[in-house]
CSV table of C-alpha atoms and ligand atoms in Angstrom, one decimal:
chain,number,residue,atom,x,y,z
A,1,UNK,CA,-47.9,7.1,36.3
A,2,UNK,CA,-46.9,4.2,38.1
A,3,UNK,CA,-46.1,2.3,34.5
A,4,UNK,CA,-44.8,5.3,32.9
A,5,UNK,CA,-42.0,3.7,30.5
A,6,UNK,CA,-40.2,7.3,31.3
A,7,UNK,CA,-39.6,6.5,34.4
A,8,UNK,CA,-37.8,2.9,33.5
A,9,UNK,CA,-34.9,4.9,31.9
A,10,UNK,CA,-32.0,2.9,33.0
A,11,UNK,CA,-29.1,5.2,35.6
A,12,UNK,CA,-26.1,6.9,34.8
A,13,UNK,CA,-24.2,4.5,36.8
A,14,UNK,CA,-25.6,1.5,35.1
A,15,UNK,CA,-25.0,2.7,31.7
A,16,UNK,CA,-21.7,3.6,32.3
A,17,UNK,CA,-20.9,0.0,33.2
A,18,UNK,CA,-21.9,-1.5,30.3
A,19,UNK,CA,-19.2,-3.2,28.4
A,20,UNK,CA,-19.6,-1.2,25.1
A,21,UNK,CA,-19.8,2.2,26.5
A,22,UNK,CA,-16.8,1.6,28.4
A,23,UNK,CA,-14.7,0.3,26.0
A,24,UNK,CA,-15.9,3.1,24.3
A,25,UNK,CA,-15.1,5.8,27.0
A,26,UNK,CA,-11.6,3.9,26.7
A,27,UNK,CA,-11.3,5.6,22.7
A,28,UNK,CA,-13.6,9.0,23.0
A,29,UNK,CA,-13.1,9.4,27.0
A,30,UNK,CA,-15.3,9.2,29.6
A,31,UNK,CA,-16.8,12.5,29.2
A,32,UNK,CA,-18.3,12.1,26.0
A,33,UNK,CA,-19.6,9.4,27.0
A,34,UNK,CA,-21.5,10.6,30.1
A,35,UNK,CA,-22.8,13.4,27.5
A,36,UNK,CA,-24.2,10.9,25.2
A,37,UNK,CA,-25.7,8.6,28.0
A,38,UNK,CA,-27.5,11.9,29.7
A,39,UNK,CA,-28.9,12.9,26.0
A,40,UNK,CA,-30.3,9.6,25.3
A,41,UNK,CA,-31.6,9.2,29.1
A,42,UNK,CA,-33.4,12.7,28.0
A,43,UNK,CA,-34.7,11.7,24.9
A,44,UNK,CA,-36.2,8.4,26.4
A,45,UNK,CA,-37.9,10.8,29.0
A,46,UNK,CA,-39.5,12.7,26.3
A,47,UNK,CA,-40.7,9.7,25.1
A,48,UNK,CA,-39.0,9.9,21.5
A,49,UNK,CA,-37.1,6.5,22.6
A,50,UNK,CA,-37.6,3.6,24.9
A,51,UNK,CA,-36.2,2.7,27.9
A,52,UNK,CA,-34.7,-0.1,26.2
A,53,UNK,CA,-32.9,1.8,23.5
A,54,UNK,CA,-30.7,4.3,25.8
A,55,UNK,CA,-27.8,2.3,25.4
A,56,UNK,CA,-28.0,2.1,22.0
A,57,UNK,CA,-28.8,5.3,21.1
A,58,UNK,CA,-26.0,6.7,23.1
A,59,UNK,CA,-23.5,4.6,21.3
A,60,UNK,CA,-24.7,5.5,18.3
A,61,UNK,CA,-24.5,9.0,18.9
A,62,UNK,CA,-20.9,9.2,19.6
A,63,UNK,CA,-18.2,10.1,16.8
A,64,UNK,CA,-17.0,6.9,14.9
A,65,UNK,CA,-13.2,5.6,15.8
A,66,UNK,CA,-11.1,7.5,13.3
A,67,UNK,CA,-9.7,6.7,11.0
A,68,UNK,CA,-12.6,4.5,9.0
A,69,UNK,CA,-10.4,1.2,7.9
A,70,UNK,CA,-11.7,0.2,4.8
A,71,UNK,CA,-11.3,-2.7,2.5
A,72,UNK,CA,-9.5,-1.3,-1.2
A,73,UNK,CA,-11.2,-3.9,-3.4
A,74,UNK,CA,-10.8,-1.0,-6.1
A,75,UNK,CA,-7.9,-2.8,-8.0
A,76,UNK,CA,-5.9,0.4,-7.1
A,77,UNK,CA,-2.9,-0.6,-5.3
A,78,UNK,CA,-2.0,2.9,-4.0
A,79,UNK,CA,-4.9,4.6,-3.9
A,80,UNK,CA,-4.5,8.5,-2.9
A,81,UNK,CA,-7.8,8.8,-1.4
A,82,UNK,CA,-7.5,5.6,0.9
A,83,UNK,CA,-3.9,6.3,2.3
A,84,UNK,CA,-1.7,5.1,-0.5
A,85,UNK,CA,0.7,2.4,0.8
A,86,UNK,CA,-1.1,0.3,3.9
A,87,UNK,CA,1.7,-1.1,5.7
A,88,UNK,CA,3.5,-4.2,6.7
A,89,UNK,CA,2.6,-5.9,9.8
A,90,UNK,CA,6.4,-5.0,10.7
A,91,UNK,CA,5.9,-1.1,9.9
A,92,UNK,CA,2.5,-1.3,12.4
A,93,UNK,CA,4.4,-2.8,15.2
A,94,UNK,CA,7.4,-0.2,14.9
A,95,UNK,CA,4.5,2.2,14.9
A,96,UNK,CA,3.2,1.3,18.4
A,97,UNK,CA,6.4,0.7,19.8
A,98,UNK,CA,7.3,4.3,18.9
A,99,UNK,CA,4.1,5.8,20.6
A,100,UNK,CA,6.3,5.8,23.6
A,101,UNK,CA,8.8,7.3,24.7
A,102,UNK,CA,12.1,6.1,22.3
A,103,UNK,CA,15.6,6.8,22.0
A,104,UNK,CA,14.9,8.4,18.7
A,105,UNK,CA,17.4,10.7,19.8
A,106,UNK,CA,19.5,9.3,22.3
A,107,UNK,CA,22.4,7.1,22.4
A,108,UNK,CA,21.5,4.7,25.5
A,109,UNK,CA,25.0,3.6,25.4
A,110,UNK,CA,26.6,7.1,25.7
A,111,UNK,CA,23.7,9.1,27.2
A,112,UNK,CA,24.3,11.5,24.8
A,113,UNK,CA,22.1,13.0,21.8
A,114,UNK,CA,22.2,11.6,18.9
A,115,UNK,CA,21.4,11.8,15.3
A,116,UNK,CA,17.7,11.8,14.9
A,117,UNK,CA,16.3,9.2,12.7
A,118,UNK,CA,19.6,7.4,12.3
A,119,UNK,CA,18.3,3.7,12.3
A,120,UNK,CA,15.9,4.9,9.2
A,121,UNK,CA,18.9,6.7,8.1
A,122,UNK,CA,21.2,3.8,7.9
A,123,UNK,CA,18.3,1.7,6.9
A,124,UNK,CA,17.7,3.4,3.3
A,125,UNK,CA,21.7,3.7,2.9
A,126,UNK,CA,21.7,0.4,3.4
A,127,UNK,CA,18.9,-0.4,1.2
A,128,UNK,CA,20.7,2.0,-1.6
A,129,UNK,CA,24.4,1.5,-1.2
A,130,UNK,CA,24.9,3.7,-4.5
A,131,UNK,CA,23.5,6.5,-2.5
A,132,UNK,CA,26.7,8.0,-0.6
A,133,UNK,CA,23.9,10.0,2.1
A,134,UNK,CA,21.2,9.9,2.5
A,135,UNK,CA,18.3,12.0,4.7
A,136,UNK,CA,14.5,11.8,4.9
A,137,UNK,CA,11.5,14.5,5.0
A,138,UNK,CA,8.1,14.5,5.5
A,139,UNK,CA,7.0,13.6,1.6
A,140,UNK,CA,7.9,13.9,-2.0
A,141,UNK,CA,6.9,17.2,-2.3
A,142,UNK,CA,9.2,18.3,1.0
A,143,UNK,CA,11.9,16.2,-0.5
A,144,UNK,CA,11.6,18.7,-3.9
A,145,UNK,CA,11.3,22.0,-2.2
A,146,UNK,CA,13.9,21.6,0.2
A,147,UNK,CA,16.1,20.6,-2.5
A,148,UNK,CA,15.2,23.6,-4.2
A,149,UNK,CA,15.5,26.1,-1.6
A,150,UNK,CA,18.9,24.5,-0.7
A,151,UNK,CA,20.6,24.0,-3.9
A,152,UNK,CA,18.9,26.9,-6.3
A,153,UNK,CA,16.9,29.7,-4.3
A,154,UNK,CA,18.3,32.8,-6.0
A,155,UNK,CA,19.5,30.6,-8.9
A,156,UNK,CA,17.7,28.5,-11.8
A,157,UNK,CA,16.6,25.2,-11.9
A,158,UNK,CA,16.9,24.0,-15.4
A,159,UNK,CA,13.7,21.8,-16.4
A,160,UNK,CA,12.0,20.2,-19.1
A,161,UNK,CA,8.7,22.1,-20.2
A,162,UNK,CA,7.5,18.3,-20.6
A,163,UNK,CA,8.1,17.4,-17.1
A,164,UNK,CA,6.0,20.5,-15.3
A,165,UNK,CA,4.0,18.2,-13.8
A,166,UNK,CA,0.8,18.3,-11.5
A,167,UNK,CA,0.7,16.2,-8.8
A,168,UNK,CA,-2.6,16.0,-7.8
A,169,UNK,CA,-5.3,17.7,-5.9
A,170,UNK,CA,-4.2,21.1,-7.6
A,171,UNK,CA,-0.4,20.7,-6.7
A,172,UNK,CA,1.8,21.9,-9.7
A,173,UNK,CA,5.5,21.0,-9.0
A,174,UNK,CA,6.1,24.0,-11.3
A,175,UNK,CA,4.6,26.4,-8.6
A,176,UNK,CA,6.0,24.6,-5.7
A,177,UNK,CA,9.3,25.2,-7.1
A,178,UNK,CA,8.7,28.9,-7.5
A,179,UNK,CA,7.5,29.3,-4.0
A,180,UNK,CA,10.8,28.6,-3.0
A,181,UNK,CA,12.7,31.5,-4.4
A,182,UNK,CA,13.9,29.1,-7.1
A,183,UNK,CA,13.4,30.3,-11.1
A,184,UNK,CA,12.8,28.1,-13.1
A,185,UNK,CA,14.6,28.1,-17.0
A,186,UNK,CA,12.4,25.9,-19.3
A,187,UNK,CA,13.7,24.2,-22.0
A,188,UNK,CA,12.5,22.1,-24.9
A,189,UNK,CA,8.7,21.1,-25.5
A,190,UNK,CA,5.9,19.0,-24.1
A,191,UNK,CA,6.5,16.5,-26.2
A,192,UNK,CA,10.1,16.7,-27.1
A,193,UNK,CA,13.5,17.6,-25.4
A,194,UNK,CA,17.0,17.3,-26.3
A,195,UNK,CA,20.5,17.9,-24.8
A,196,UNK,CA,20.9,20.7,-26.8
A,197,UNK,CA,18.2,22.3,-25.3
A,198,UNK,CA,19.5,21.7,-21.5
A,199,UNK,CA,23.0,22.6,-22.7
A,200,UNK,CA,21.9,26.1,-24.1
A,201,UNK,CA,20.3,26.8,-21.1
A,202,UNK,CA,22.9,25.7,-18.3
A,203,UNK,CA,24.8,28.3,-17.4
A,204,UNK,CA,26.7,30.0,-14.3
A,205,UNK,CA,22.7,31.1,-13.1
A,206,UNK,CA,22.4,27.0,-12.7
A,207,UNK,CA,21.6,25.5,-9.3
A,208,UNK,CA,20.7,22.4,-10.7
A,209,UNK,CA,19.3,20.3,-13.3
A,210,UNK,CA,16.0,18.7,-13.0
A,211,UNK,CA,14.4,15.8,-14.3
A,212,UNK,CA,11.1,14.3,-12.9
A,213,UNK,CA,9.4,11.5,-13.8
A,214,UNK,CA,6.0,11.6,-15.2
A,215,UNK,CA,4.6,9.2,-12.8
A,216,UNK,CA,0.8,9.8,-13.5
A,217,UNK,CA,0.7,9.9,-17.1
A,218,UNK,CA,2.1,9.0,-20.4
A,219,UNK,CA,3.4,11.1,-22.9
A,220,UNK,CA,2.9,8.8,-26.5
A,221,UNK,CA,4.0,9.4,-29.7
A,222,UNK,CA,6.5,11.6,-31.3
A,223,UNK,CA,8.3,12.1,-28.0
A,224,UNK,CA,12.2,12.7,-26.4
A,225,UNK,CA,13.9,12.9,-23.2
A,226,UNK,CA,16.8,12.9,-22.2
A,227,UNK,CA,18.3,10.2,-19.7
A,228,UNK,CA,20.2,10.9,-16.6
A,229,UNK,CA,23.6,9.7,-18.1
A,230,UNK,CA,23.1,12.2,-20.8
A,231,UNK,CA,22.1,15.2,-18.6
A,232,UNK,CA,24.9,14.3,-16.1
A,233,UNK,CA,27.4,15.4,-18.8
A,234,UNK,CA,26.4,19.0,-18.4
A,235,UNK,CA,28.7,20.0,-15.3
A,236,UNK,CA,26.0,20.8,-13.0
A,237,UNK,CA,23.9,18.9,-10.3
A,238,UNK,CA,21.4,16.7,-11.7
A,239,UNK,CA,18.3,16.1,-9.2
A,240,UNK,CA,16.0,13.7,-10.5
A,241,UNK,CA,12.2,13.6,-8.7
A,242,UNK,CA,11.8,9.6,-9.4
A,243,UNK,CA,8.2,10.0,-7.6
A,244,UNK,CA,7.5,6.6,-6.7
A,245,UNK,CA,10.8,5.2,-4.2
A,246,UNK,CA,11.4,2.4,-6.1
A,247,UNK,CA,14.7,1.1,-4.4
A,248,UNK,CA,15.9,-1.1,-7.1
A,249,UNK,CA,14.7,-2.2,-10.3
A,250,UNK,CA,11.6,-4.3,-10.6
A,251,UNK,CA,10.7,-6.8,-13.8
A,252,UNK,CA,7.3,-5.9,-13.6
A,253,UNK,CA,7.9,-2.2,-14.1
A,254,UNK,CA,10.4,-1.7,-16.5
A,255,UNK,CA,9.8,1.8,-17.3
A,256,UNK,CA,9.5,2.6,-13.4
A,257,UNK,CA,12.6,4.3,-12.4
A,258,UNK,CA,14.4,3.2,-9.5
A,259,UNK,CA,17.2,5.2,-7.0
A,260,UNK,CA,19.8,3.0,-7.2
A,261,UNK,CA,19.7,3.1,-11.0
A,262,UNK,CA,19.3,6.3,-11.1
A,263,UNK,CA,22.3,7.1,-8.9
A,264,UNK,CA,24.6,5.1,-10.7
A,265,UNK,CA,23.4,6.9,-14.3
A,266,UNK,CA,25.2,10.1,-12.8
A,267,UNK,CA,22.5,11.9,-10.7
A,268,UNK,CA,23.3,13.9,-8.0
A,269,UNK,CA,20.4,13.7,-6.0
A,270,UNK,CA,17.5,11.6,-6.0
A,271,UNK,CA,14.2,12.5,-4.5
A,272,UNK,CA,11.2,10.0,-3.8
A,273,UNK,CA,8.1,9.4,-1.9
A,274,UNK,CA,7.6,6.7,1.0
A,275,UNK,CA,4.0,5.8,0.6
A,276,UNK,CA,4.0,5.0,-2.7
A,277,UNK,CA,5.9,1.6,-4.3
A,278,UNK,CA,8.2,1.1,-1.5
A,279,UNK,CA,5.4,0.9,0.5
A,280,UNK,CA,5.7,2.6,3.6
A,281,UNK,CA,4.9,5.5,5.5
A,282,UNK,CA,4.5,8.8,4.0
A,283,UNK,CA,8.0,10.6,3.8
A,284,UNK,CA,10.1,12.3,1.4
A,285,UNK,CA,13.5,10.3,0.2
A,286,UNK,CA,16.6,11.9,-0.7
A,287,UNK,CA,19.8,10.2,-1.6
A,288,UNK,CA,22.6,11.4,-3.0
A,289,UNK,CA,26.1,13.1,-3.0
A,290,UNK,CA,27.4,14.2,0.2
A,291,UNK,CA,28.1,17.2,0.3
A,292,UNK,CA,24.5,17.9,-1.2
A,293,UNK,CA,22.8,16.2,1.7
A,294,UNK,CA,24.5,17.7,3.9
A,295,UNK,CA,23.4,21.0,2.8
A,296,UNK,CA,20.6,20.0,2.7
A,297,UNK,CA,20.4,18.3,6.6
A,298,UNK,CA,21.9,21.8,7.4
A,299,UNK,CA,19.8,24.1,5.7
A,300,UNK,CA,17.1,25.7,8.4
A,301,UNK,CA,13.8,24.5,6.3
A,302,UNK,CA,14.7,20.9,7.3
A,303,UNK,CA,13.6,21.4,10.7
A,304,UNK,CA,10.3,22.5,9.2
A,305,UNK,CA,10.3,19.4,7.0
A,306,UNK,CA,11.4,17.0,9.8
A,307,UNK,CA,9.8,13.5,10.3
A,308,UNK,CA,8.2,12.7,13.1
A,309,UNK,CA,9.2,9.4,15.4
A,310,UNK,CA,6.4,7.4,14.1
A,311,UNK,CA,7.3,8.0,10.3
A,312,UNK,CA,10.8,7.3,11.2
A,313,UNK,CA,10.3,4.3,12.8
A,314,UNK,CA,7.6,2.7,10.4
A,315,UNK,CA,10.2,3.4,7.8
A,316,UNK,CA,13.3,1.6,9.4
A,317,UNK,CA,11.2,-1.2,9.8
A,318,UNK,CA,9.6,-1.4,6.0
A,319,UNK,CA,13.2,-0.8,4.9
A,320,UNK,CA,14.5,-3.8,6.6
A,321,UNK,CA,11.3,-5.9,6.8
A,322,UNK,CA,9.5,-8.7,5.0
A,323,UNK,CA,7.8,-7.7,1.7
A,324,UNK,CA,5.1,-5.1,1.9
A,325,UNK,CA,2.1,-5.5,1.2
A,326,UNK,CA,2.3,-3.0,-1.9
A,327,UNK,CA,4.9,-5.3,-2.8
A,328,UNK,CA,2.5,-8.7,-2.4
A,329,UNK,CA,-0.1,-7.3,-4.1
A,330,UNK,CA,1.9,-5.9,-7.0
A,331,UNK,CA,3.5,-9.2,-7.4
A,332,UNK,CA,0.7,-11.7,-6.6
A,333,UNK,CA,0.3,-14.5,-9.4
A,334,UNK,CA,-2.7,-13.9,-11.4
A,335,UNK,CA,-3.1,-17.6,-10.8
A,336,UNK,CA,-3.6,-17.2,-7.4
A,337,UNK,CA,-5.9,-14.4,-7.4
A,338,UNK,CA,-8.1,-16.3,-9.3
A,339,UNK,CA,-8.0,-19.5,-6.3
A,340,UNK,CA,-8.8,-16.5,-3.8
A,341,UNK,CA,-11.7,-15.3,-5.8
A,342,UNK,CA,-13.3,-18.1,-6.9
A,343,UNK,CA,-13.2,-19.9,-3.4
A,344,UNK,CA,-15.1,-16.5,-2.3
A,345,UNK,CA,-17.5,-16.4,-4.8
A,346,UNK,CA,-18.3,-20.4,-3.6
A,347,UNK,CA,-18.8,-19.6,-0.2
A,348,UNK,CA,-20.9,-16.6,-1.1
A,349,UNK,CA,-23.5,-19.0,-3.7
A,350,UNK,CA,-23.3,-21.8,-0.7
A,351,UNK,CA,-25.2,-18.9,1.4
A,352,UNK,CA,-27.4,-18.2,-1.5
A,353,UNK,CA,-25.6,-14.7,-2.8
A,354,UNK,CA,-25.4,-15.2,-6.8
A,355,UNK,CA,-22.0,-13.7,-7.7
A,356,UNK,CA,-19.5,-14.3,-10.4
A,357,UNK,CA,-16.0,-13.9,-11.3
A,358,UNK,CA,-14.7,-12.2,-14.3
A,359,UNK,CA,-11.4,-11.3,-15.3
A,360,UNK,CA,-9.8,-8.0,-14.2
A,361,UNK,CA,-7.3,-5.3,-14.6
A,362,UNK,CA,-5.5,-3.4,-11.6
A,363,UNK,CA,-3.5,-0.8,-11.8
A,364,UNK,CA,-0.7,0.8,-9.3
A,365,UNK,CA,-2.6,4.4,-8.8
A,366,UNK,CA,-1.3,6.9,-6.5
A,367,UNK,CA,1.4,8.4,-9.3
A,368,UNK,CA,3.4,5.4,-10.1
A,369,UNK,CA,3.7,3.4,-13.3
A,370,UNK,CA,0.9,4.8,-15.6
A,371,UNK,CA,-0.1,2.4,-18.2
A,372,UNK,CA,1.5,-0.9,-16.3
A,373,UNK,CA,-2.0,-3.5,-16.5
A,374,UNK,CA,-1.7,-5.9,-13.9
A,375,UNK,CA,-3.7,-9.4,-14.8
A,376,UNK,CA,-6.2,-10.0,-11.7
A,377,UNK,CA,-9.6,-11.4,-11.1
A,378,UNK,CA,-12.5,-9.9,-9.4
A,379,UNK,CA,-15.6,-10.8,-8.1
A,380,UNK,CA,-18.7,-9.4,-9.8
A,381,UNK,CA,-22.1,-8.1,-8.3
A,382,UNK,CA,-24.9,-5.7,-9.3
A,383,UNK,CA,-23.8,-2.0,-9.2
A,384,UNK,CA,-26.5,-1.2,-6.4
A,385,UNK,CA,-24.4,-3.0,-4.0
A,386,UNK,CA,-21.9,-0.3,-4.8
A,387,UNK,CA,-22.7,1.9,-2.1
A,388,UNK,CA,-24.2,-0.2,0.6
A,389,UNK,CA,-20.9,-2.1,0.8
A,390,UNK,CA,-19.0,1.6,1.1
A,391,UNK,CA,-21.5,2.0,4.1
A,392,UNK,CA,-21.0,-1.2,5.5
A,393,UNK,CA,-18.6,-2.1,8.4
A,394,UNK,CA,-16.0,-2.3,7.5
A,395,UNK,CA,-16.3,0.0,4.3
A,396,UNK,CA,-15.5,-2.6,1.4
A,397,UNK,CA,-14.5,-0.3,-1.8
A,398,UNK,CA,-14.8,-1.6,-5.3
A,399,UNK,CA,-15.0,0.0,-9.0
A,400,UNK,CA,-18.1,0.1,-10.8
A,401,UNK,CA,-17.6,-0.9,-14.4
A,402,UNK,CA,-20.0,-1.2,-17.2
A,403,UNK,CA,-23.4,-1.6,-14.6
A,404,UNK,CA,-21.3,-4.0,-12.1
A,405,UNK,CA,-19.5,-3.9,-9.3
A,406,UNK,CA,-16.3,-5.4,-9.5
A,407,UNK,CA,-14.1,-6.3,-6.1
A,408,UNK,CA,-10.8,-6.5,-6.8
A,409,UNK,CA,-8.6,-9.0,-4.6
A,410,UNK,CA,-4.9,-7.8,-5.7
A,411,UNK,CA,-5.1,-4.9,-3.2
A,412,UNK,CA,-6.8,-6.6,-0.4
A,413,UNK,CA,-4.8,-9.4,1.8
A,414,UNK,CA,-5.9,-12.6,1.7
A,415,UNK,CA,-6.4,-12.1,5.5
A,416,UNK,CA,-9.1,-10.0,4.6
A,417,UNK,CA,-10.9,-12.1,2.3
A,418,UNK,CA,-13.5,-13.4,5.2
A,419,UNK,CA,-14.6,-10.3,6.0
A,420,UNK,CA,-15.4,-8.9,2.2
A,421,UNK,CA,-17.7,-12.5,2.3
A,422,UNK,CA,-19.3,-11.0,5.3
A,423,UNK,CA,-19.7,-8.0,4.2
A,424,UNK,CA,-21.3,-9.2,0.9
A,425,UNK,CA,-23.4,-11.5,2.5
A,426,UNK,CA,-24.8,-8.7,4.6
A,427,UNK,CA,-25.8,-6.0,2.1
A,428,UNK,CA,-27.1,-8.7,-0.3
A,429,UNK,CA,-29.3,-10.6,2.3
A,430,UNK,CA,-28.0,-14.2,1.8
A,431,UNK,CA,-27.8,-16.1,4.5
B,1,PLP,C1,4.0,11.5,-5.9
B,1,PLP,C2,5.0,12.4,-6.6
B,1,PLP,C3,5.4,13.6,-6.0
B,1,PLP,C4,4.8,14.1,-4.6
B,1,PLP,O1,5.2,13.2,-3.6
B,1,PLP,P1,4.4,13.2,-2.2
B,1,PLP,O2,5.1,12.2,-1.4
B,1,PLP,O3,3.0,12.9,-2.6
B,1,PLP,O4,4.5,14.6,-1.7
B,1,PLP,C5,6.3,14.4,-6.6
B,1,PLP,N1,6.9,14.0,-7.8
B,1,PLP,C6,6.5,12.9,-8.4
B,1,PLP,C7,7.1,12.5,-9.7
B,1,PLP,C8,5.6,12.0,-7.8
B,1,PLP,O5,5.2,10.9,-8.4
C-alpha cells in the first residue's frame, strides 16, 4: 500500500491555499469551495482521478462566474439575447460606485430625503430640454403600462390597428395594455390609417391617444400613418411609444424617431427604452407634460416600477458621458472597420490560420431601425468554427451565412480585437 497513489491526495488545507481556489472562494465563497475540494479529494481516493488532478477537477466543478461575457461579433448592435446595449466605460464605473452605499436618496448638504433618482432625473431633462418632466421606470414596457394605468384605466386608449405591435418573446403591447384596466378603441387598418379614423373615434371615453413606433419591422407598400403634429390636433393627450430612446435626431437613421422631435411635434408624452440606441442600462423613459408626469410619479404602480440605484446611476452617467459604445459602433467608418479587420486577419495567417475578409452588413437589432444596412466588414472562417468559438473563453459570437462564419467587428470594440485573434487561433489550431 505504501505507493498507493490514493493516499498522495493532496490536504484540505493545501488545496485551499492555492491561488485559484481562493480567488475563486473570493466569487463562489469559501464553502463551495471546501465542497468541491472534498468531492474531488473523494474521487481521487476511488481512484477515478489522480492525485495530481484534485485541483483541477475541483475548479472545474464549480459553477462558472455569471454572467458569461461574450464577444457580439454577430453584426447585431443591440442584440436582445446578449444584453442589448453594453455600456460605456463611464456607465460601468457609476455602476460600482453605486454598489455602496450612496446618497441616492439623501441630500448630504441638508441631511434630508430627497428625490430619488434626481441626478438621472435632471440628466435626461437636460439631455431633452423639450421635455418639460421627466421620470424613469424600469423599461419600455413599464414606461407603457404605467402610462396606461395612470392616464386611461377605465377609459380608452385610442390606437392604430397597424401599430399592435409584438415586442418579442411573446409580448403583445396590445395585451399589456389591456392588463391594465385600459380599453383599447382601434382604428384604421394594418396597412393604412388616417385622421379621420382617430378623429371618429376620440371621444369623451379618451384617455389618450397612442402612437407606437414599429421598431422591429416594416410595413411597405400601400401604407399611411398619421404623424404626431396631425394627431396632436385632436384635443386629447398624445403618448407616443418611440421604442428605441433616441434623444435627438441622428443622420444615419432618418426614419428612427427621436424624443426631442417628437416632443416638439405636439406629443404629450413620450415613452422609450434605455438599453436600446441610447445605449444604456435597461429602464423605461418618459418625458413629457407636467402635469402628466406627475401623475404619473404619483400614481402607486410607480413604486412597483421603480429603478433601482444601479440603473439610476449607470443612466446619469451614459446621459452625461462620452459616446456609447452603441453609439461607436453605429457610427464607426466603414473605412475603419475594414483597417481593424484586415490587420486581424494578417496576424491570424502570420500564425498560420487561413482566414479572409469579405464585405458585410450589420444591422441595429434589438427593435430599433428595421431595414437601416450598416456597411461593415467581417472576417470569414469555415462554419464548423461556429460553435467551438461560442464554447470558447470568452464566448466569441458570429453569424453563419451561406456555409461561413462571419465575425463582425462593428459591435465589438476595438479593445477587444486581441482576444477574438486569440480565440480564433485557439479553436483553429494555428499557432
Ligand atoms: C423595445 C420596445 C418596447 C419595449 O421596451 P423594453 O425596454 O424592452 O421593455 C416597447 N415599444 C417599442 C416600440 C419598442 O421598440
Amino acid at each position: 500500500m505504501g505507493d498507493d497513489p490514493r493516499r498522495r491526495v493532496p490536504r484540505t488545507d493545501v488545496l485551499l491555499a492555492d491561488p485559484a481556489l481562493t480567488a475563486a472562494a473570493g466569487t463562489v465563497g469559501r464553502d463551495r469551495v471546501k465542497a468541491a475540494v472534498r468531492a474531488a479529494q473523494a474521487r481521487a481516493r476511488r481512484g477515478e482521478i489522480t492525485p495530481d488532478r484534485v485541483r483541477d477537477a475541483a475548479l472545474a466543478a464549480l459553477p462558472p462566474p455569471l454572467p458569461r461575457r461574450v464577444v457580439n461579433a454577430t453584426g447585431v448592435l443591440l442584440h436582445t439575447n446578449l444584453g442589448r446595449a453594453a455600456l460605456s466605460d463611464a456607465a460601468v464605473a457609476a455602476l460600482v460606485a453605486a454598489a455602496g452605499h450612496t446618497d441616492v436618496e439623501l441630500d448630504l448638504d441638508t441631511g434630508r430625503r430627497a428625490r430619488r433618482g434626481r441626478d438621472a432625473v435632471a440628466a435626461l431633462a437636460a439631455a431633452v430640454p423639450d421635455a418639460a418632466a421627466v421620470h424613469v421606470v424600469n423599461n419600455g414596457a413599464a414606461a407603457l403600462a404605467l402610462a396606461a394605468t395612470a392616464l386611461a384605466a377605465d377609459a380608452e386608449i385610442v390606437v392604430s390597428r397597424g401599430e399592435l405591435v409584438e415586442i418579442g418573446d411573446g409580448f403583445r403591447l396590445p395585451d399589456l395594455l389591456t392588463s391594465t384596466g385600459a380599453r383599447l378603441r382601434e382604428v384604421g387598418t394594418t396597412n393604412r390609417t388616417t385622421l379621420a379614423d382617430y378623429a371618429a373615434a376620440v371621444g369623451p371615453r379618451t384617455g389618450f391617444v397612442l402612437k407606437v413606433h414599429p421598431s422591429n419591422f416594416r410595413v411597405t407598400g400601400f401604407t399611411a400613418a398619421v404623424p404626431v403634429g396631425d394627431l396632436a390636433t385632436l384635443g386629447v393627450p398624445v403618448v407616443v411609444d418611440i421604442g428605441s430612446g433616441l434623444l435627438a435626431p441622428d443622420p444615419l437613421l432618418p426614419d428612427e424617431p427621436d424624443a426631442a422631435t417628437t416632443l416638439r411635434a405636439g406629443a404629450a408624452l413620450v415613452t422609450a427604452s434605455g438599453d436600446k440606441l441610447l445605449g444604456g442600462p435597461q429602464a423605461g423613459l418618459l418625458l413629457g407634460q407636467a402635469d402628466l408626469v406627475h401623475r404619473l410619479r404619483r400614481h402607486p404602480l410607480a413604486r412597483a416600477l421603480r429603478v433601482d440605484k444601479l440603473t439610476l446611476a449607470a443612466l446619469t452617467a451614459t446621459l452625461g458621458g462620452p459616446a456609447t459604445p452603441t453609439h461607436t459602433a453605429l457610427h464607426t467608418d466603414p473605412g475603419d472597420l475594414r483597417v481593424r479587420t484586415d490587420r486581424l486577419r494578417e496576424s491570424l495567417v502570420a500564425d498560420g490560420c487561413a482566414a479572409e475578409v469579405v464585405p458585410a452588413v450589420a444591422v441595429v437589432g434589438g427593435g430599433g431601425a428595421p431595414g437601416v444596412e450598416l456597411a461593415s466588414w467581417a472576417l470569414a472562417l469555415p462554419e464548423r468554427y461556429a460553435a467551438p468559438l461560442r464554447l470558447g473563453d470568452p464566448p466569441v459570437l458570429g453569424r453563419v451565412v451561406r456555409g461561413r462564419l462571419l465575425l463582425d467587428l462593428r459591435g465589438v470594440p476595438a479593445a477587444a480585437d486581441e482576444a477574438v485573434r486569440a480565440a480564433v487561433l485557439a479553436v483553429t489550431g494555428a499557432t
